[in-house]
XYZ file of C-alpha atoms in Angstrom:
584
model
C 18.094 57.488 -5.673
C 14.350 56.803 -5.777
C 12.323 55.397 -2.894
C 11.703 52.248 -4.912
C 15.340 51.228 -4.596
C 15.553 50.997 -0.758
C 12.015 49.589 -0.648
C 12.942 46.840 -3.112
C 16.200 46.278 -1.249
C 14.322 45.829 2.062
C 11.876 43.407 0.458
C 14.737 41.412 -1.067
C 16.498 41.171 2.298
C 13.280 39.918 3.897
C 12.791 37.246 1.247
C 16.321 36.011 1.933
C 15.886 36.031 5.694
C 18.358 38.903 6.147
C 16.362 40.687 8.832
C 19.042 43.081 10.083
C 19.717 44.383 6.588
C 15.977 44.569 5.875
C 15.387 46.558 9.061
C 18.159 48.997 8.184
C 16.925 49.520 4.625
C 13.264 49.888 5.642
C 14.068 52.380 8.400
C 16.161 54.458 6.008
C 13.325 54.493 3.477
C 10.774 55.322 6.186
C 12.803 58.382 7.177
C 12.564 59.619 3.584
C 8.866 58.766 3.123
C 7.189 58.878 6.560
C 3.663 58.641 5.121
C 4.199 55.469 3.056
C 2.365 52.693 4.964
C 4.413 49.961 3.281
C 7.566 50.973 5.121
C 6.527 50.702 8.800
C 4.890 47.391 7.835
C 8.244 46.149 6.480
C 10.014 47.446 9.601
C 7.562 45.443 11.722
C 8.106 42.260 9.694
C 11.888 42.628 10.022
C 11.546 43.178 13.769
C 9.506 39.994 14.071
C 12.217 38.126 12.199
C 14.697 39.373 14.809
C 12.462 38.256 17.691
C 11.315 41.794 18.506
C 7.586 41.048 18.280
C 6.458 43.502 20.949
C 8.372 46.363 19.302
C 6.847 45.371 15.948
C 3.293 45.989 17.183
C 3.738 49.766 17.086
C 5.034 49.582 13.511
C 2.040 47.608 12.262
C -0.326 49.983 14.062
C 1.429 52.954 12.471
C 1.049 51.412 9.011
C -2.658 50.787 9.649
C -3.137 54.387 10.697
C -1.358 55.688 7.595
C -3.479 53.530 5.260
C -6.521 51.877 6.872
C -7.299 50.060 3.621
C -3.878 48.373 3.389
C -4.519 44.765 4.519
C -0.937 43.576 5.142
C -0.329 45.336 8.474
C -3.721 44.146 9.769
C -2.756 40.529 9.056
C 0.745 41.020 10.444
C -0.554 42.669 13.601
C -3.052 39.860 14.118
C -0.438 37.161 13.595
C 2.009 38.852 15.956
C -0.624 39.217 18.656
C -1.403 35.488 18.327
C 2.298 34.668 18.738
C 2.404 36.869 21.849
C -0.512 34.993 23.403
C -3.022 37.803 22.857
C -5.450 35.927 20.645
C -8.445 37.927 21.902
C -6.904 41.192 20.695
C -5.826 39.552 17.449
C -9.383 38.402 16.808
C -10.709 41.964 17.074
C -8.177 43.215 14.502
C -8.698 40.312 12.105
C -12.499 40.240 12.218
C -12.503 43.932 11.385
C -10.321 43.180 8.368
C -12.583 40.315 7.281
C -15.591 42.618 7.449
C -13.967 45.022 4.941
C -12.100 42.364 2.935
C -14.374 39.262 2.922
C -12.270 37.616 0.223
C -9.020 37.780 2.194
C -8.040 34.115 2.685
C -5.055 35.002 4.866
C -7.236 36.974 7.259
C -9.769 34.137 7.518
C -6.957 31.672 8.243
C -5.593 33.891 11.007
C -9.095 34.277 12.476
C -9.212 30.489 12.653
C -5.821 30.458 14.373
C -6.923 33.036 16.939
C -10.144 31.155 17.670
C -8.199 27.908 18.034
C -5.882 29.564 20.566
C -8.921 30.748 22.494
C -10.250 27.185 22.687
C -13.216 27.902 20.426
C -12.807 24.799 18.282
C -16.145 24.901 16.451
C -15.773 28.553 15.486
C -12.154 27.921 14.429
C -13.271 24.996 12.264
C -15.841 27.222 10.549
C -13.285 29.990 9.932
C -10.811 27.479 8.478
C -13.626 26.278 6.210
C -14.143 29.824 4.945
C -10.414 30.099 4.225
C -10.563 26.800 2.303
C -13.515 28.035 0.239
C -11.484 31.122 -0.724
C -8.280 29.189 -1.511
C -8.896 25.446 -1.973
C -5.206 24.721 -2.656
C -3.835 26.137 0.588
C -2.654 23.168 2.658
C -2.377 25.168 5.889
C -6.135 25.717 6.162
C -6.897 21.999 5.780
C -4.247 21.272 8.381
C -5.752 23.724 10.866
C -9.295 22.514 10.265
C -8.072 18.952 10.714
C -6.633 19.887 14.105
C -9.924 21.412 15.197
C -11.924 18.418 14.001
C -9.553 16.061 15.778
C -10.026 18.020 19.022
C -13.793 17.691 18.615
C -13.527 13.927 18.154
C -14.275 13.947 14.423
C -11.412 11.605 13.580
C -12.620 10.614 10.118
C -13.167 14.219 9.027
C -9.825 15.251 10.558
C -8.013 12.522 8.648
C -9.638 13.616 5.389
C -8.418 17.176 5.956
C -4.881 16.065 6.804
C -4.807 13.755 3.774
C -5.964 16.619 1.532
C -3.250 18.856 2.983
C -0.645 16.167 2.235
C -1.973 15.749 -1.302
C -1.305 19.462 -1.802
C 2.034 19.445 0.051
C 3.297 15.882 0.716
C 6.286 17.086 2.729
C 4.540 19.520 5.049
C 6.124 18.804 8.427
C 3.272 20.102 10.589
C 0.683 18.029 8.736
C 2.827 14.880 8.994
C 3.059 15.428 12.745
C -0.619 16.236 13.164
C -1.944 13.239 11.224
C 0.006 10.754 13.341
C -2.237 10.763 16.416
C -5.624 10.387 14.645
C -4.092 7.551 12.610
C -3.156 5.837 15.867
C -6.684 6.388 17.207
C -7.980 4.671 14.072
C -5.848 1.620 15.011
C -3.457 2.386 12.117
C -0.327 2.355 14.263
C 2.175 1.458 11.523
C 1.001 4.375 9.378
C 1.083 6.677 12.414
C 4.732 5.813 13.024
C 5.624 6.015 9.336
C 4.359 9.581 8.812
C 6.126 10.970 11.855
C 9.346 9.150 10.931
C 9.061 10.866 7.552
C 8.687 14.226 9.309
C 11.877 13.591 11.304
C 13.754 12.501 8.173
C 12.667 15.632 6.304
C 13.388 17.995 9.204
C 15.992 16.473 11.565
C 16.103 19.696 13.561
C 12.328 19.962 14.114
C 11.734 19.533 17.825
C 7.998 18.925 17.428
C 8.606 16.054 15.005
C 10.993 14.346 17.421
C 8.554 14.843 20.306
C 5.671 13.268 18.388
C 7.890 10.348 17.294
C 8.956 9.778 20.893
C 5.327 9.796 22.028
C 4.331 7.364 19.255
C 7.156 5.014 20.262
C 5.975 5.147 23.886
C 2.422 4.361 22.775
C 3.613 1.257 20.918
C 5.713 0.063 23.864
C 9.242 0.795 22.563
C 10.499 2.509 25.718
C 14.171 2.402 24.775
C 13.651 4.000 21.369
C 11.290 6.594 22.898
C 13.883 7.569 25.516
C 16.549 7.894 22.816
C 14.235 10.172 20.846
C 13.640 12.395 23.869
C 17.417 12.591 24.338
C 17.671 13.833 20.743
C 15.139 16.521 21.605
C 17.348 17.664 24.485
C 20.323 17.967 22.150
C 18.245 20.309 19.997
C 16.580 22.070 22.935
C 18.368 21.393 26.260
C 15.577 22.934 28.328
C 12.623 21.211 26.645
C 10.223 20.545 29.524
C 8.131 17.907 27.757
C 11.178 15.790 26.900
C 12.550 16.045 30.444
C 9.203 15.142 32.017
C 8.676 12.150 29.728
C 12.235 10.916 30.233
C 11.636 10.911 33.973
C 8.821 8.409 33.310
C 10.888 6.152 31.054
C 14.241 6.032 32.827
C 15.527 4.050 35.789
C 16.736 5.754 39.010
C 20.372 5.925 37.899
C 19.474 7.536 34.572
C 17.113 9.940 36.297
C 19.811 10.946 38.777
C 21.782 12.205 35.764
C 18.655 13.927 34.442
C 18.041 15.836 37.696
C 20.600 18.647 37.115
C 19.275 19.087 33.558
C 15.758 19.480 34.949
C 16.970 21.880 37.668
C 18.757 24.068 35.119
C 15.664 24.155 32.911
C 13.462 25.001 35.909
C 15.592 28.048 36.726
C 14.986 29.426 33.227
C 11.313 28.434 32.899
C 8.695 31.240 32.854
C 6.991 31.727 36.211
C 3.715 29.828 36.678
C 3.817 28.415 33.169
C 3.129 24.929 31.879
C 6.856 24.243 31.416
C 7.559 25.020 35.049
C 4.844 22.591 36.141
C 6.189 19.824 33.878
C 9.694 20.272 35.232
C 8.469 20.136 38.805
C 6.567 16.930 38.023
C 9.804 15.478 36.621
C 11.872 16.510 39.634
C 9.237 15.130 41.995
C 9.313 11.779 40.194
C 13.118 11.679 40.367
C 13.061 12.483 44.092
C 10.384 9.849 44.675
C 12.543 7.227 42.964
C 15.341 8.178 45.361
C 12.946 7.856 48.354
C 13.384 11.558 49.109
C 9.744 12.096 50.042
C 10.036 15.665 51.413
C 11.716 16.881 48.201
C 9.257 14.978 46.017
C 6.326 16.452 47.944
C 7.707 19.959 47.557
C 8.047 19.650 43.786
C 4.588 18.071 43.431
C 3.061 20.870 45.479
C 4.675 23.499 43.261
C 3.663 21.689 40.054
C 0.043 21.308 41.113
C -0.159 24.870 42.414
C 0.927 26.163 39.003
C -1.519 23.887 37.197
C -4.395 24.858 39.514
C -3.767 28.537 38.715
C -3.924 27.813 34.989
C -6.887 25.414 35.190
C -9.123 26.325 38.130
C -11.836 23.905 39.215
C -15.442 25.095 39.666
C -17.091 22.854 42.313
C -20.486 24.558 42.054
C -20.671 24.051 38.279
C -19.546 20.442 38.637
C -22.193 19.733 41.270
C -24.856 21.334 39.098
C -23.820 19.175 36.143
C -24.076 16.025 38.250
C -27.556 17.053 39.382
C -28.673 17.687 35.804
C -27.343 14.314 34.678
C -29.064 12.411 37.468
C -32.261 14.405 36.941
C -32.920 12.484 33.732
C -33.366 9.195 35.605
C -35.037 6.817 35.777
C -35.056 6.789 31.984
C -36.988 4.221 29.926
C -34.462 1.932 28.203
C -34.211 1.773 24.448
C -35.719 -1.152 22.618
C -33.544 -4.228 23.137
C -32.088 -4.495 19.659
C -29.894 -7.357 18.531
C -26.396 -5.893 18.286
C -23.761 -7.660 16.236
C -20.978 -5.946 18.218
C -21.336 -5.835 22.009
C -20.225 -2.571 23.666
C -18.093 -2.995 26.788
C -17.742 0.206 28.809
C -14.842 0.243 31.263
C -15.183 3.233 33.557
C -14.375 4.685 36.967
C -12.179 7.418 38.333
C -9.060 8.124 36.267
C -6.020 6.185 37.545
C -8.253 3.427 38.924
C -7.036 0.711 36.537
C -9.227 1.211 33.477
C -6.293 0.867 31.060
C -5.253 -2.448 32.609
C -8.825 -3.770 32.488
C -9.136 -2.783 28.829
C -5.832 -4.509 28.003
C -7.072 -7.726 29.637
C -10.253 -7.659 27.570
C -8.556 -6.563 24.346
C -6.177 -9.522 24.602
C -9.151 -11.623 23.529
C -8.967 -12.158 19.738
C -12.602 -11.144 19.262
C -12.457 -7.911 21.280
C -11.286 -4.549 19.867
C -9.804 -2.147 22.400
C -10.636 1.393 21.288
C -9.079 3.297 24.171
C -10.784 6.453 25.437
C -13.583 7.288 23.032
C -15.305 10.672 23.372
C -18.475 9.898 21.421
C -20.705 9.660 24.517
C -19.571 12.989 25.905
C -19.826 14.757 22.569
C -23.385 13.521 22.095
C -24.982 13.696 25.546
C -23.378 16.721 27.240
C -24.775 19.306 24.771
C -28.251 17.835 25.258
C -27.902 17.962 29.031
C -26.536 21.527 28.985
C -29.492 22.597 26.834
C -31.879 20.644 29.119
C -33.206 18.879 26.013
C -35.357 15.779 26.410
C -33.618 12.429 26.007
C -35.782 9.489 25.030
C -35.908 6.574 22.629
C -35.241 8.765 19.581
C -32.156 10.390 21.076
C -30.807 7.054 22.320
C -31.186 5.551 18.830
C -29.447 8.573 17.341
C -26.614 8.126 19.824
C -26.062 4.522 18.751
C -25.719 5.660 15.140
C -23.479 8.603 16.110
C -21.255 6.357 18.228
C -20.753 3.894 15.375
C -19.770 6.724 13.027
C -17.177 7.991 15.498
C -15.467 4.628 16.001
C -12.552 3.452 13.873
C -13.135 0.399 11.657
C -13.066 -2.685 13.869
C -10.784 -5.631 13.034
C -12.422 -8.504 11.179
C -13.961 -11.047 13.538
C -14.657 -8.552 16.335
C -17.580 -9.499 18.583
C -17.154 -6.652 21.049
C -15.388 -3.328 21.483
C -14.053 -1.716 24.656
C -14.486 1.984 25.340
C -12.429 2.743 28.430
C -13.168 6.437 28.883
C -13.052 6.701 32.711
C -15.294 9.770 32.844
C -18.100 7.797 31.219
C -19.124 6.927 34.784
C -21.061 10.188 34.666
C -22.928 9.025 31.568
C -23.379 5.411 32.642
C -27.162 5.717 32.807
C -27.412 6.940 29.218
C -25.054 4.224 27.974
C -26.992 1.519 29.812
C -30.277 2.824 28.401
C -28.940 3.144 24.844
C -27.395 -0.335 24.860
C -29.534 -2.716 26.952
C -27.073 -5.520 26.185
C -23.893 -3.550 26.870
C -21.492 -4.852 29.519
C -20.365 -2.324 32.123
C -17.148 -2.756 34.111
C -16.608 -0.353 36.995
C -13.069 -0.091 38.379
C -12.647 0.727 42.057
C -9.476 1.490 43.994
C -8.436 2.900 47.355
C -9.282 6.606 46.868
C -6.032 7.679 48.518
C -3.937 5.735 46.019
C -5.981 7.272 43.199
C -5.548 10.753 44.659
C -1.798 10.252 45.018
C -1.530 9.015 41.430
C -3.505 12.035 40.217
C -1.407 14.390 42.354
C 1.712 12.970 40.708
C 0.427 13.416 37.143
C -0.086 16.174 34.618
C -3.199 15.639 32.481
C -4.149 16.997 29.081
C -7.335 19.022 28.593
C -9.652 20.680 31.083
C -11.846 17.762 32.180
C -9.471 16.853 35.017
C -8.841 20.309 36.461
C -9.866 19.016 39.882
C -6.731 16.820 40.052
C -4.478 19.797 40.795
C -6.092 20.683 44.121
C -6.455 18.133 46.931
C -9.695 19.544 48.324
C -11.137 19.818 44.822
C -10.240 16.156 44.364
C -12.144 15.279 47.526
C -15.178 17.212 46.289
C -15.151 15.420 42.911
C -14.643 12.014 44.557
C -17.763 12.623 46.657
C -19.758 13.497 43.529
C -18.477 10.320 41.904
C -19.426 8.137 44.874
C -22.961 9.574 45.030
C -23.382 9.045 41.311
C -22.189 5.431 41.429
C -24.584 4.748 44.311
C -27.423 5.948 42.089
C -26.309 3.872 39.106
C -26.034 0.740 41.229
C -29.572 1.325 42.496
C -30.904 1.799 38.954
C -28.902 -0.992 37.291
C -28.190 -3.477 40.096
C -27.423 -6.455 37.853
C -25.538 -4.760 35.039
C -22.484 -3.226 36.697
C -19.498 -5.433 37.496
C -17.345 -3.834 40.209
C -13.691 -4.850 39.914
C -11.150 -3.556 42.417
C -7.672 -2.598 41.302
C -6.292 -4.316 44.373
C -7.971 -7.628 43.460
C -6.956 -7.310 39.816
C -3.275 -6.842 40.654
C -3.312 -9.487 43.386
C -4.594 -12.256 41.076
C -4.590 -11.303 37.420
C -5.651 -14.806 36.390
C -8.807 -14.739 38.508
C -9.619 -11.139 37.506
C -9.267 -11.920 33.810
C -11.612 -14.900 34.171
C -14.170 -12.738 35.997
C -13.986 -10.091 33.284
C -14.419 -12.683 30.554
C -17.411 -14.188 32.329
C -19.128 -10.825 32.863
C -18.576 -9.846 29.235
C -19.811 -13.156 27.823
C -16.398 -14.183 26.492
C -14.604 -17.497 26.558
C -11.497 -16.956 28.684
C -8.172 -16.951 26.828
C -4.821 -17.487 28.542
C -3.332 -14.314 27.020
C -5.909 -12.264 28.919
C -3.823 -12.891 32.054
C -0.754 -11.394 30.321
C -1.908 -7.880 29.365
C 1.654 -6.509 29.414
C 2.359 -8.508 26.243
C -0.163 -6.488 24.239
C 1.001 -5.245 20.861
C -1.675 -2.574 20.685
C -0.849 1.090 21.073
C -1.784 2.718 24.383
C -2.672 6.387 23.943
C -2.981 7.336 27.635
C -0.442 8.172 30.320
C -0.651 4.547 31.463
C 1.333 3.465 28.377
C 4.599 3.037 30.289
C 3.071 1.144 33.231
C 1.065 -1.251 31.053
C 4.168 -2.635 29.332
C 5.366 -4.063 32.655
C 4.068 -7.335 34.147
C 1.181 -6.689 36.549
C 2.539 -5.634 39.960
C 1.327 -4.216 43.267
C 4.032 -1.608 43.901
C 1.517 1.241 43.910
C -0.987 -0.478 46.227
C -0.962 1.359 49.558
C 1.699 3.814 48.439
C -0.471 6.616 49.808
C 0.749 5.787 53.336
C 4.127 7.406 52.702
C 2.260 10.590 51.736
C -0.596 10.456 54.271
C 0.242 13.843 55.785
C 0.363 15.509 52.369
C -2.937 13.917 51.365
C -4.688 15.106 54.548
C -6.646 17.930 52.814
C -8.025 15.303 50.440
C -8.971 12.691 53.016
C -10.515 15.330 55.292
C -12.796 16.407 52.423
C -14.124 12.897 51.746
C -17.642 12.261 53.023
C -17.353 9.422 55.594
C -20.835 8.230 54.681
C -19.676 7.692 51.101
C -16.166 6.490 51.950
C -16.555 4.536 55.204
C -13.321 3.771 57.000
C -11.126 6.113 54.994
C -8.986 8.342 57.202
C -5.467 9.699 57.350
C -4.091 6.473 58.787
C -6.663 3.729 58.381
C -7.297 1.255 55.578
C -10.821 1.153 54.103
């Protein structure tokens, strides 16, 4: 029997997903031909199919050593390292292959994957572009580049990539999932729901498709359907941390009492110090809080935040330096007062201060488009500040053009748009200078209630790393207070301060004040923001669908002892009257 027979047999088994048979055939052939690089490569692929990725690494390395010019084991080693969370090592292997095989589309695609896993979005986008240039009909590269562009806030470009990928492969599940969120950001909610429903119909067992559908249903206010979708996820994956954590937000106390043992069982099996463990602890804390078991809730929140703080450490020195650089640009000459057809309304403040509610009040007006949390300002100004580049009339004019390009098309008849990115408080001076006629709404709230809300939440991205450590929170709150003092001194007549407490105490009066500040005629529906039909793409989606209430006002008192490291860090000169027990 020739070598070709067991080699062909192993390849046939692999193509049919018969990994045990493939492994047996490839090992038998490798014993007969120990210097044939194809065989350890096949052994490694079969091992990966059986979930033995770590064991496969040695096989791919052996194949590379036997034939350094054979590209397959280089790609397979790189892909396996990415799957094992070793993207840095994968990148070294794959870039070496690209240097010797510049026309290898698969290697370029995997380089893009590795860079994406390392958080290097711009470099990953460029690598995906190189893969596209080499193979313009490969949907996966458009899909990956679309993901990178979406992360960088290039929604239009991301959508074009996803649409191209779907033109090539209309039933690609990952692309259908990925395109849903940027569609929602472009105010195309019906299309966003339709594509992810298609993904679920095509792949009923795809956990990611069900998760994205559940999230989309939450964003559009269909809590019951969202909860049912998360329950379907748990039937497919009983320990899915994301589904358990989101269900704890959507369900009532009785339903969550039944969820508690599911969350406990998942927690026991979750990897130590991982994101899943943190999510499950957040869920269990929420369930305990609903049951008024404060000590148990506090314990789970402490564990969740400790795990998150390890994964996403906060750098107070770097944050202070950034604040200083931002403020160092001011006073800044304002841009020429141009007549703007659409008035910008910036709603800002600390996260969890009520910015989503304020936006919903304003967006209830028929001539106001609520755009949610736009990232155009950060994407434009932060690179200039980091590079210590000058910012003057030219840059401010360029920002206005850039901002318009980043926004979704506004509904016909819009007179104003709302950008409710809370962190824009750091860029308030630039926004005020760029748009002399912009309206600025600053949300305030008892800092202890904000801190408690942050402590109880798990945020996406790295901008809110300070929320996982109480003393770090205090440090950032002090930076915020100093910055707002400066903005009020520079723009005394342009900033409308609206307290969360006042807004929830009298929504009618608050909505009239907002309308007056923003130059709008008050509409009765502005006092009923919970009736909004717009999608809400932040973690406030579940709260906003309820009539305005004051249940969270003063809730910090039950957790005053736990919050002590936070309150002790606050500067009394910036936060007069705030203490462990007193009311500001």
